XYZ file of C-alpha atoms in Angstrom:
653
model
C -21.275 -15.952 -19.674
C -24.034 -15.401 -22.174
C -23.091 -15.135 -25.831
C -23.986 -11.870 -27.492
C -23.756 -10.225 -30.903
C -21.232 -7.528 -31.963
C -23.677 -5.637 -34.177
C -22.330 -2.834 -36.256
C -24.528 -1.704 -39.159
C -23.088 0.068 -42.212
C -22.099 3.698 -41.861
C -23.541 4.632 -45.281
C -26.780 5.820 -43.742
C -24.966 8.878 -42.390
C -24.873 10.603 -45.708
C -27.528 13.334 -45.960
C -27.045 15.912 -43.233
C -29.038 19.069 -42.676
C -26.079 21.427 -43.008
C -26.605 25.130 -43.412
C -23.239 26.876 -43.540
C -19.919 26.132 -41.866
C -21.119 26.599 -38.342
C -23.484 28.417 -36.083
C -22.835 31.745 -34.440
C -24.059 30.206 -31.196
C -21.244 27.646 -31.078
C -17.828 28.315 -29.625
C -14.571 26.408 -29.190
C -14.323 27.652 -25.584
C -18.003 27.425 -24.655
C -17.447 25.398 -21.442
C -14.026 26.758 -20.462
C -15.420 28.441 -17.350
C -18.659 26.562 -16.627
C -17.379 22.990 -17.077
C -13.642 22.888 -17.848
C -13.429 19.128 -17.125
C -16.024 18.256 -19.780
C -13.790 16.930 -22.549
C -11.684 14.874 -20.131
C -14.828 13.306 -18.640
C -16.242 12.409 -22.056
C -12.876 11.005 -23.120
C -12.737 8.803 -20.010
C -16.314 7.642 -20.546
C -15.768 6.670 -24.167
C -12.527 4.935 -23.242
C -14.335 2.746 -20.689
C -16.960 1.863 -23.299
C -14.218 1.091 -25.810
C -12.449 -1.245 -23.376
C -15.690 -3.142 -22.813
C -16.594 -3.268 -26.521
C -14.049 -2.294 -29.223
C -16.851 -1.853 -31.770
C -18.139 1.170 -29.826
C -16.432 3.813 -32.051
C -18.283 2.760 -35.206
C -21.575 2.725 -33.311
C -21.027 6.199 -31.845
C -20.040 7.669 -35.215
C -23.148 6.310 -36.878
C -25.297 7.500 -33.967
C -24.057 11.077 -34.342
C -24.354 11.062 -38.120
C -27.962 9.846 -38.018
C -28.851 12.424 -35.384
C -27.483 15.262 -37.527
C -29.293 13.918 -40.582
C -32.809 14.405 -39.215
C -33.636 17.868 -37.870
C -29.984 18.709 -37.162
C -27.533 17.803 -34.389
C -29.942 18.103 -31.458
C -29.815 14.627 -29.841
C -33.363 13.934 -31.052
C -32.299 10.411 -32.035
C -31.853 9.672 -28.326
C -35.506 10.364 -27.532
C -37.814 7.380 -27.267
C -41.471 7.301 -28.380
C -43.953 8.347 -25.724
C -45.284 5.589 -23.497
C -48.732 5.586 -25.089
C -47.281 5.245 -28.597
C -49.275 8.225 -29.816
C -46.143 9.482 -31.536
C -43.524 7.292 -33.196
C -40.106 8.894 -32.865
C -37.362 8.882 -35.481
C -35.704 5.854 -33.844
C -38.610 3.694 -35.026
C -37.697 4.387 -38.649
C -36.504 1.334 -40.546
C -33.603 3.495 -41.737
C -32.310 3.456 -38.145
C -32.105 -0.324 -38.032
C -29.104 -1.409 -35.988
C -28.518 1.938 -34.259
C -27.044 1.194 -30.841
C -25.144 2.750 -27.925
C -27.849 5.355 -27.336
C -27.732 4.456 -23.652
C -23.982 5.042 -23.662
C -24.565 8.775 -24.093
C -26.779 8.750 -20.998
C -24.055 6.878 -19.127
C -21.517 9.587 -20.002
C -24.116 12.277 -19.301
C -24.534 10.936 -15.751
C -20.803 11.390 -15.160
C -20.933 14.950 -16.466
C -24.063 15.792 -14.443
C -22.331 14.766 -11.223
C -19.765 17.549 -11.788
C -21.583 20.075 -14.012
C -25.312 19.657 -13.292
C -27.688 21.077 -15.876
C -25.002 22.728 -18.000
C -24.051 20.357 -20.824
C -26.457 19.147 -23.501
C -26.818 15.577 -24.682
C -26.174 16.919 -28.197
C -22.726 18.209 -27.218
C -21.923 14.969 -25.393
C -22.933 12.965 -28.464
C -20.674 15.018 -30.744
C -17.756 14.842 -28.307
C -18.250 11.087 -27.917
C -18.131 10.590 -31.681
C -14.999 12.731 -31.861
C -13.313 10.656 -29.141
C -14.385 7.480 -30.926
C -12.406 8.580 -33.986
C -9.307 9.412 -31.948
C -9.419 6.204 -29.871
C -9.546 4.183 -33.094
C -6.367 5.776 -34.398
C -7.933 8.663 -36.286
C -7.283 12.404 -36.021
C -7.879 14.534 -32.958
C -10.599 16.989 -33.952
C -11.424 20.327 -32.318
C -15.173 20.928 -32.377
C -17.187 24.003 -31.368
C -19.706 23.464 -28.560
C -22.857 25.068 -27.224
C -25.573 22.913 -28.786
C -28.900 22.464 -27.027
C -31.258 19.506 -27.092
C -34.595 19.173 -28.813
C -37.442 18.458 -26.419
C -39.550 16.413 -28.828
C -38.462 13.860 -31.442
C -39.430 14.269 -35.097
C -41.765 11.743 -36.664
C -40.211 8.538 -37.991
C -41.446 9.395 -41.483
C -39.025 12.321 -41.594
C -36.161 9.904 -40.986
C -37.577 7.587 -43.636
C -37.418 10.463 -46.113
C -34.114 12.124 -45.218
C -31.837 9.165 -44.603
C -30.699 7.916 -48.022
C -30.866 4.257 -49.027
C -27.872 1.936 -48.775
C -27.652 1.722 -52.565
C -27.145 5.457 -53.132
C -24.558 6.208 -55.826
C -22.025 8.937 -56.541
C -24.522 11.264 -58.238
C -26.865 11.167 -55.263
C -24.135 11.667 -52.683
C -22.510 14.594 -54.480
C -25.877 16.285 -54.981
C -26.762 15.902 -51.307
C -23.514 17.359 -50.051
C -23.265 20.146 -52.634
C -26.636 21.417 -51.402
C -25.190 21.525 -47.903
C -22.049 23.465 -48.738
C -19.675 20.498 -48.761
C -16.824 20.249 -51.238
C -16.229 17.102 -53.265
C -13.046 16.471 -51.272
C -14.951 16.683 -47.973
C -17.659 14.410 -49.341
C -15.105 11.744 -50.206
C -13.400 12.211 -46.837
C -16.569 11.813 -44.777
C -17.316 8.579 -46.627
C -13.992 7.407 -45.220
C -15.862 6.831 -41.963
C -16.691 3.487 -43.575
C -13.196 2.441 -42.538
C -14.769 1.442 -39.216
C -17.177 -1.460 -38.950
C -19.013 -3.904 -41.105
C -21.848 -3.928 -43.606
C -24.779 -6.243 -43.041
C -25.812 -8.306 -46.022
C -29.353 -6.945 -45.721
C -27.915 -3.702 -47.124
C -26.260 -5.451 -50.066
C -29.233 -7.048 -51.809
C -29.345 -4.525 -54.657
C -25.548 -4.535 -54.851
C -25.484 -8.099 -56.083
C -27.321 -7.057 -59.242
C -25.759 -3.621 -59.777
C -22.072 -4.321 -59.148
C -21.351 -7.942 -59.915
C -21.932 -7.509 -63.636
C -19.243 -4.769 -63.701
C -16.943 -6.221 -61.038
C -13.289 -5.154 -61.150
C -12.226 -7.588 -58.433
C -13.931 -10.972 -58.958
C -12.150 -12.491 -55.947
C -13.626 -9.868 -53.637
C -17.065 -10.323 -55.166
C -16.848 -14.030 -54.395
C -16.014 -13.176 -50.774
C -19.109 -10.983 -50.589
C -21.228 -13.683 -52.154
C -19.961 -16.334 -49.738
C -20.375 -14.043 -46.713
C -23.956 -13.245 -47.659
C -25.269 -16.745 -48.095
C -27.342 -16.095 -44.977
C -29.408 -12.885 -44.512
C -27.747 -12.205 -41.145
C -24.252 -12.321 -42.623
C -21.920 -9.353 -42.911
C -18.847 -8.107 -44.771
C -15.962 -6.149 -43.238
C -15.706 -2.664 -44.711
C -11.935 -3.063 -44.973
C -9.184 -5.265 -43.548
C -8.937 -3.215 -40.333
C -12.567 -2.661 -39.231
C -11.578 -1.522 -35.718
C -8.933 1.000 -36.840
C -9.600 4.441 -38.288
C -7.146 4.578 -41.209
C -7.045 5.043 -44.987
C -7.410 1.339 -45.850
C -10.969 2.014 -46.969
C -9.617 4.025 -49.907
C -6.880 1.490 -50.657
C -9.505 -1.255 -50.776
C -11.843 0.804 -52.948
C -9.093 1.398 -55.513
C -8.463 -2.341 -55.795
C -12.148 -3.118 -56.370
C -12.896 -3.910 -52.730
C -15.640 -1.348 -52.134
C -18.502 -2.979 -50.262
C -21.397 -0.623 -50.970
C -22.367 0.876 -54.289
C -20.943 4.291 -53.346
C -17.703 2.628 -52.199
C -17.351 0.939 -55.578
C -18.277 4.009 -57.660
C -16.003 6.590 -56.017
C -12.704 5.302 -57.509
C -14.379 5.125 -60.943
C -16.155 8.498 -61.038
C -14.051 11.282 -62.573
C -15.187 13.781 -59.913
C -14.245 11.683 -56.884
C -11.417 9.511 -58.239
C -8.593 12.066 -57.643
C -9.450 12.322 -53.953
C -9.742 8.558 -53.510
C -6.214 8.236 -54.935
C -4.975 11.128 -52.806
C -6.355 9.687 -49.566
C -5.098 6.191 -50.390
C -1.590 7.615 -50.809
C -1.666 10.214 -48.010
C -3.404 9.270 -44.768
C -2.678 12.691 -43.277
C -4.508 14.358 -46.174
C -7.507 12.138 -45.468
C -7.385 13.018 -41.765
C -7.295 16.773 -42.503
C -10.234 16.646 -44.899
C -12.221 14.359 -42.604
C -11.685 16.712 -39.646
C -12.996 19.654 -41.652
C -16.028 17.675 -42.802
C -16.706 16.386 -39.270
C -16.844 19.929 -37.860
C -19.242 21.058 -40.580
C -21.542 18.095 -40.140
C -21.588 18.251 -36.344
C -22.443 21.964 -36.519
C -25.356 21.481 -38.879
C -28.706 23.078 -38.077
C -28.045 23.178 -34.331
C -30.133 24.679 -31.537
C -28.271 27.340 -29.526
C -28.882 30.120 -27.034
C -32.439 29.966 -25.715
C -33.533 27.400 -28.284
C -34.286 23.868 -27.153
C -33.489 22.532 -23.686
C -30.711 20.939 -21.648
C -31.871 17.420 -20.818
C -30.833 16.583 -17.298
C -29.745 13.281 -15.793
C -29.377 13.433 -12.038
C -29.472 9.620 -11.880
C -31.711 10.039 -8.855
C -35.476 10.022 -8.425
C -37.470 11.625 -11.217
C -34.445 12.194 -13.406
C -34.646 12.225 -17.198
C -31.834 10.673 -19.196
C -30.812 11.725 -22.677
C -33.394 9.148 -23.776
C -36.047 11.443 -22.384
C -37.240 8.968 -19.768
C -36.517 7.861 -16.238
C -34.294 4.791 -16.046
C -33.437 3.471 -12.598
C -30.130 1.974 -11.621
C -29.831 -1.749 -12.327
C -28.069 -4.121 -9.934
C -27.612 -7.702 -11.163
C -26.897 -10.823 -9.102
C -26.651 -14.406 -10.286
C -24.677 -17.071 -12.119
C -23.301 -17.624 -15.635
C -26.689 -16.859 -17.177
C -26.101 -13.179 -16.368
C -22.360 -12.919 -15.577
C -21.028 -9.953 -17.585
C -17.380 -10.814 -16.949
C -16.635 -10.990 -13.217
C -15.057 -14.436 -13.532
C -12.511 -13.007 -15.957
C -10.908 -11.281 -12.973
C -10.585 -14.329 -10.691
C -8.850 -17.701 -10.884
C -11.700 -19.933 -12.021
C -12.485 -22.848 -14.306
C -15.865 -21.270 -15.039
C -14.947 -18.806 -17.769
C -16.088 -18.138 -21.308
C -13.652 -15.436 -22.433
C -12.427 -17.383 -25.442
C -13.698 -18.101 -28.937
C -16.252 -18.944 -30.113
C -17.940 -17.674 -26.933
C -18.771 -13.980 -27.026
C -19.835 -14.044 -30.668
C -22.996 -12.154 -29.714
C -21.563 -10.130 -26.821
C -22.258 -6.404 -27.105
C -25.944 -6.095 -27.865
C -27.549 -3.010 -26.474
C -28.890 -4.296 -23.202
C -28.609 -2.276 -20.052
C -27.126 1.149 -19.735
C -23.825 0.795 -21.599
C -24.480 -2.320 -23.595
C -24.554 -4.282 -20.375
C -24.392 -3.430 -16.685
C -20.638 -3.344 -15.910
C -19.094 -6.185 -13.878
C -18.181 -5.355 -10.291
C -14.591 -6.602 -10.593
C -13.760 -4.636 -13.759
C -11.270 -1.846 -12.941
C -13.403 0.635 -14.912
C -16.466 0.016 -12.705
C -15.894 2.963 -10.438
C -16.822 6.595 -9.950
C -20.092 7.854 -11.407
C -20.523 4.653 -13.437
C -21.736 2.758 -10.371
C -24.690 5.133 -10.007
C -26.239 3.436 -13.045
C -25.845 -0.045 -11.578
C -23.373 -2.905 -11.216
C -23.332 -6.593 -12.174
C -22.150 -8.931 -9.390
C -23.016 -12.248 -11.079
C -20.469 -15.053 -11.277
C -20.389 -18.183 -13.411
C -20.623 -21.269 -11.194
C -22.126 -19.297 -8.312
C -25.066 -20.478 -6.260
C -27.267 -19.803 -3.260
C -25.320 -22.230 -1.082
C -21.712 -21.365 -0.344
C -20.278 -24.770 -1.249
C -21.967 -24.832 -4.652
C -19.498 -24.836 -7.559
C -16.483 -25.746 -5.422
C -15.047 -27.807 -8.281
C -14.605 -24.601 -10.303
C -12.123 -23.335 -7.694
C -12.962 -19.642 -8.034
C -16.567 -18.427 -8.155
C -18.570 -15.807 -6.263
C -21.604 -17.237 -4.512
C -24.593 -15.126 -3.552
C -23.450 -14.275 -0.023
C -20.193 -12.890 -1.436
C -22.130 -11.013 -4.138
C -24.163 -9.390 -1.363
C -20.900 -8.421 0.355
C -19.740 -6.791 -2.883
C -22.987 -4.846 -3.163
C -22.474 -3.661 0.413
C -19.149 -2.181 -0.729
C -20.824 -0.478 -3.700
C -23.540 0.821 -1.401
C -21.002 2.520 0.844
C -19.226 4.031 -2.153
C -22.499 5.460 -3.481
C -23.385 6.897 -0.063
C -19.966 8.545 0.115
C -20.446 9.980 -3.366
C -23.979 11.420 -3.216
C -24.954 11.366 0.454
C -27.121 9.021 2.493
C -30.487 10.625 1.715
C -30.037 10.585 -2.065
C -28.501 7.101 -1.959
C -31.587 5.856 -0.118
C -33.776 7.179 -2.936
C -31.521 5.621 -5.573
C -31.699 2.151 -3.982
C -35.447 2.328 -3.358
C -36.090 3.070 -7.023
C -33.383 0.862 -8.511
C -34.198 -2.504 -10.059
C -32.457 -5.496 -8.470
C -32.504 -8.768 -10.408
C -31.390 -12.181 -9.169
C -30.921 -15.180 -11.467
C -29.494 -18.015 -9.419
C -30.161 -21.557 -8.221
C -29.379 -23.735 -11.240
C -25.819 -24.399 -10.098
C -27.020 -25.539 -6.692
C -28.490 -28.476 -8.564
C -26.248 -28.951 -11.625
C -22.922 -28.339 -9.869
C -23.843 -29.506 -6.392
C -26.706 -31.904 -5.706
C -26.615 -33.373 -9.237
C -22.859 -33.341 -9.863
C -22.135 -36.574 -11.766
C -20.656 -39.385 -9.639
C -19.482 -37.302 -6.659
C -23.016 -36.372 -5.524
C -24.400 -39.911 -5.336
C -23.688 -40.218 -1.619
C -25.257 -36.845 -0.817
C -28.397 -37.785 -2.731
C -28.696 -40.904 -0.558
C -28.117 -39.037 2.711
C -30.043 -35.821 1.947
C -33.581 -36.097 0.515
C -34.502 -33.587 -2.220
C -36.972 -31.882 0.126
C -34.224 -31.239 2.682
C -31.768 -29.920 0.100
C -34.347 -27.552 -1.398
C -35.369 -26.515 2.113
C -31.769 -25.531 2.855
C -31.658 -23.469 -0.355
C -34.873 -21.634 0.502
C -33.757 -20.939 4.074
C -30.482 -19.446 2.876
C -32.224 -17.502 0.112
C -34.635 -15.980 2.648
C -31.690 -14.608 4.637
C -30.010 -13.238 1.491
C -33.140 -11.534 0.138
C -33.921 -10.023 3.527
C -30.371 -8.696 3.737
C -30.749 -7.095 0.312
C -33.966 -5.434 1.498
C -32.218 -4.212 4.651
C -29.551 -2.592 2.453
C -32.240 -0.527 0.733
C -33.523 -2.648 -2.176
C -37.270 -2.481 -2.788
C -37.860 -3.546 -6.399
C -36.450 -7.070 -6.596
C -36.961 -9.444 -9.552
C -36.165 -13.074 -8.768
C -35.981 -15.602 -11.618
C -36.850 -19.179 -10.783
C -34.806 -22.178 -11.934
C -35.439 -23.158 -15.545
C -36.095 -26.681 -16.870
C -32.540 -27.852 -16.211
C -33.446 -31.396 -17.203
C -33.852 -30.152 -20.774
C -30.385 -28.650 -21.239
C -28.095 -30.646 -23.582
C -25.794 -31.584 -20.682
C -28.565 -33.305 -18.723
C -29.975 -34.943 -21.853
C -26.569 -36.512 -22.549
C -25.760 -37.729 -19.031
C -29.268 -39.082 -18.394
C -30.111 -40.940 -21.626
C -32.236 -43.545 -19.826
C -34.055 -41.156 -17.498
C -35.855 -39.008 -20.034
C -39.531 -38.157 -20.173
C -41.598 -38.147 -23.327
C -40.213 -34.726 -24.217
C -36.648 -36.045 -24.012
C -35.842 -34.037 -20.868
C -34.309 -35.678 -17.800
C -37.087 -36.159 -15.240
C -35.339 -35.840 -11.870
C -33.562 -32.493 -12.508
C -36.842 -30.948 -13.648
C -38.615 -32.298 -10.571
C -35.995 -30.647 -8.372
C -36.423 -27.343 -10.219
C -40.205 -27.464 -9.832
C -39.916 -28.305 -6.130
C -37.632 -25.310 -5.601
C -39.788 -23.004 -7.735
C -42.957 -23.757 -5.781
C -41.248 -22.896 -2.505
C -39.583 -19.827 -4.038
C -42.925 -18.367 -5.098
C -44.305 -18.936 -1.607
C -41.220 -17.262 -0.130
C -41.562 -14.173 -2.310
C -45.260 -13.914 -1.491
C -44.444 -13.982 2.207
C -41.650 -11.419 1.880
C -43.959 -9.048 -0.016
C -46.365 -9.225 2.900
C -43.787 -8.984 5.679
C -41.357 -6.336 4.385
C -42.740 -2.789 4.153
C -42.842 -1.297 0.628
C -41.075 -4.334 -0.831
C -41.958 -5.342 -4.380
C -40.679 -8.881 -4.966
C -41.351 -10.093 -8.529
C -41.436 -13.797 -9.422
C -40.088 -14.402 -12.954
C -41.249 -17.817 -14.179
C -38.348 -18.652 -16.475
C -39.163 -22.362 -16.181
C -42.568 -21.814 -17.780
C -41.177 -19.632 -20.581
C -38.219 -21.860 -21.515
C -40.273 -25.045 -21.344
C -42.838 -23.455 -23.658
C -40.090 -22.489 -26.115
C -38.706 -26.046 -26.080
C -42.103 -27.675 -26.526
C -43.145 -25.305 -29.321
C -39.740 -24.449 -30.751
C -40.786 -24.410 -34.405
C -43.450 -21.782 -33.757
C -40.691 -19.527 -32.388
C -38.552 -19.993 -35.504
C -36.140 -22.599 -34.113
C -35.080 -25.804 -35.829
C -33.395 -27.449 -32.843
C -34.459 -27.438 -29.178
C -32.368 -30.373 -27.938
C -28.730 -29.934 -28.954
C -26.049 -27.328 -28.315
C -25.064 -25.110 -31.229
C -21.484 -25.161 -29.926
C -20.297 -28.552 -28.711
C -17.905 -31.401 -29.290
C -19.129 -34.588 -27.608
C -22.352 -36.405 -26.837
C -25.505 -37.146 -28.765
C -26.701 -33.607 -28.011
C -23.199 -32.037 -27.943
C -23.693 -31.569 -24.225
C -20.782 -33.395 -22.600
C -17.939 -30.884 -23.054
C -18.259 -27.081 -22.684
C -17.986 -24.892 -25.778
C -14.385 -24.047 -26.630
C -11.898 -23.374 -29.437
C -12.002 -27.013 -30.634
C -15.807 -27.235 -30.632
C -17.868 -27.350 -33.779
C -20.371 -24.531 -34.169
C -23.713 -24.812 -35.940
C -24.175 -22.894 -39.185
C -26.993 -20.667 -37.900
C -27.113 -20.199 -34.126
C -30.372 -18.246 -34.381
C -32.171 -21.526 -35.165
C -30.991 -23.241 -31.951
C -32.539 -22.860 -28.505
C -29.241 -23.732 -26.769
C -25.857 -22.149 -27.467
C -23.770 -24.588 -25.431
C -24.459 -27.512 -23.054
C -25.908 -25.169 -20.408
C -27.014 -21.794 -21.802
C -29.660 -20.491 -24.231
C -28.712 -18.746 -27.455
C -29.084 -15.017 -27.884
C -32.233 -15.690 -29.935
C -33.808 -17.690 -27.104
C -32.687 -15.166 -24.494
C -34.345 -12.389 -26.491
C -37.679 -14.216 -26.348
C -37.284 -14.826 -22.621
C -36.449 -11.171 -22.024
C -39.402 -9.839 -24.011
C -41.840 -12.108 -22.195
C -40.501 -10.933 -18.852
C -40.720 -7.308 -19.952
C -44.268 -7.445 -21.318
C -45.640 -10.850 -20.282
C -48.769 -11.656 -18.314
C -49.005 -13.273 -14.881
C -48.242 -16.704 -16.334
C -44.742 -15.453 -17.195
C -44.021 -12.987 -14.397
C -45.991 -12.210 -11.239
C -47.586 -10.009 -9.964
C -46.464 -7.395 -12.533
C -44.064 -7.465 -15.466
C -40.806 -5.559 -15.776
C -42.267 -2.747 -17.870
C -44.941 -2.167 -15.245
C -42.296 -2.271 -12.528
C -40.192 0.299 -14.396
C -43.221 2.563 -14.812
C -44.285 2.230 -11.189
C -44.153 5.505 -9.328
C -40.756 6.199 -7.777
C -40.775 5.958 -4.010
C -40.448 9.270 -2.182
């Protein structure tokens, strides 16, 4: 499973909200009682599924709502993307919104709501309800909020966000002034800052702190922790000792000199705010009451109601518009450990990575809810499957006997069987005609084939006899023949837009470098594995070309991952890497490639400077480069069109 990053940027940037009074006459606590009585239960279930997949979700959703309300009011404008021609740069492009994530999660929940209450509930209301549920799921208070907001149809300019969102080094004077202008009491101001109890603060937001606070530090031990944590620019500091729990520890820490940001450190010292910091540190219930009051005021600020604004719709089907203000097709993923989002965690298998230090970067905003949900997860059901499903399995291959030494794994034929089950469930849910449209416009991606070599034809020792009996051309021919049947089956089940990644330069991974020390080329990569990959890739491209011609309305895309990864390895320094040969996480071998990454492995100091995370897989930094080149690359990277062009291609009628 690929390693990913649990990013959670400081909640301080929530502070200046456009509040005009305690509410809006257009909002009501029973707004959806008759039109959509299931709304709050559906949002609660959606947030819970997100929380189970990523426990940092609550902090992200809180910050998302707070930033939305800050600029132009609580109208879901932060969910709107810039227009395709970049003639207008939306508020999300503001540097003040760095690290904002989980925007797609609101669209995921919106799709569930639309299936039951089409065209009735705004993205703005769903965002507020999601933030409310995030607080409750983390152990905070249950908050009743009035509803009836409508969505803005056009995002404000990024410069407005630059102006209205305060800097990370804002102090007590600035915060109190901001909130007094918006009708907030001092007690409510202190309480809303208690949202910092969730999450972390990135060191990028602490640069000015080092100069302003250290000279007046009341807790030198804590200051040393901050200093040590921020040796690297990408470091972070926990906001309190329980960053995943909504409690009053933030105030307890602040009183003992453990405030991370400038405002956190000043509140227990300022005569205006100190009494409430002490009160909330002693009485968690008092904090919860004041926070609930402040939350309602902030989420009701400057809202659109009645005939103002619009209700953004998400029918999931053709021509739909998500809360992001754009059409996003469903995404169905097939493959091996390069794209496995967790399916192997639900089977008996030796090919797992659900233990530290793996997963250190898991949770980046990729896909519709952070990542396309794994097929075997119990939460991958209901309306969630309309957005797409991940069927990939670590150790899986094109051939059914690939990866047999892992015991459990799901090879591509079985992944196709699982998609067939999903297909029937979708047809039952929305009808055959609409399901046909969904599949024709969905994006199907397949990343597979490496294991057929690494854990089959090239398996150390045990494959020697097979290599003597079966020439490389015959083995690759068997792979291509099987792959033809599998891709044709996928087409027959309704897929039309199919991205197929070729096999990367497997001879360059740390594992192959370590087991083939005497068979390396001038670049240090093992020659024979790369020759096998190139032989397969040439035949794969020919296969996809033929399928494009033979299968009506098919759009097979050839993603040349080999070319991209080999370029990164050969020119690693120009991409910002210091090491293109060794694993960041390893324990044995010249290149740390002999034993998979695990709890006893040593981990490099800065994984962003390594091309490879472990003996087999790229780092998140390398994967990001690969992804961007596939999204926007030319025909040398992906043929005949790139992913962005595929996404923008006209939906099939």
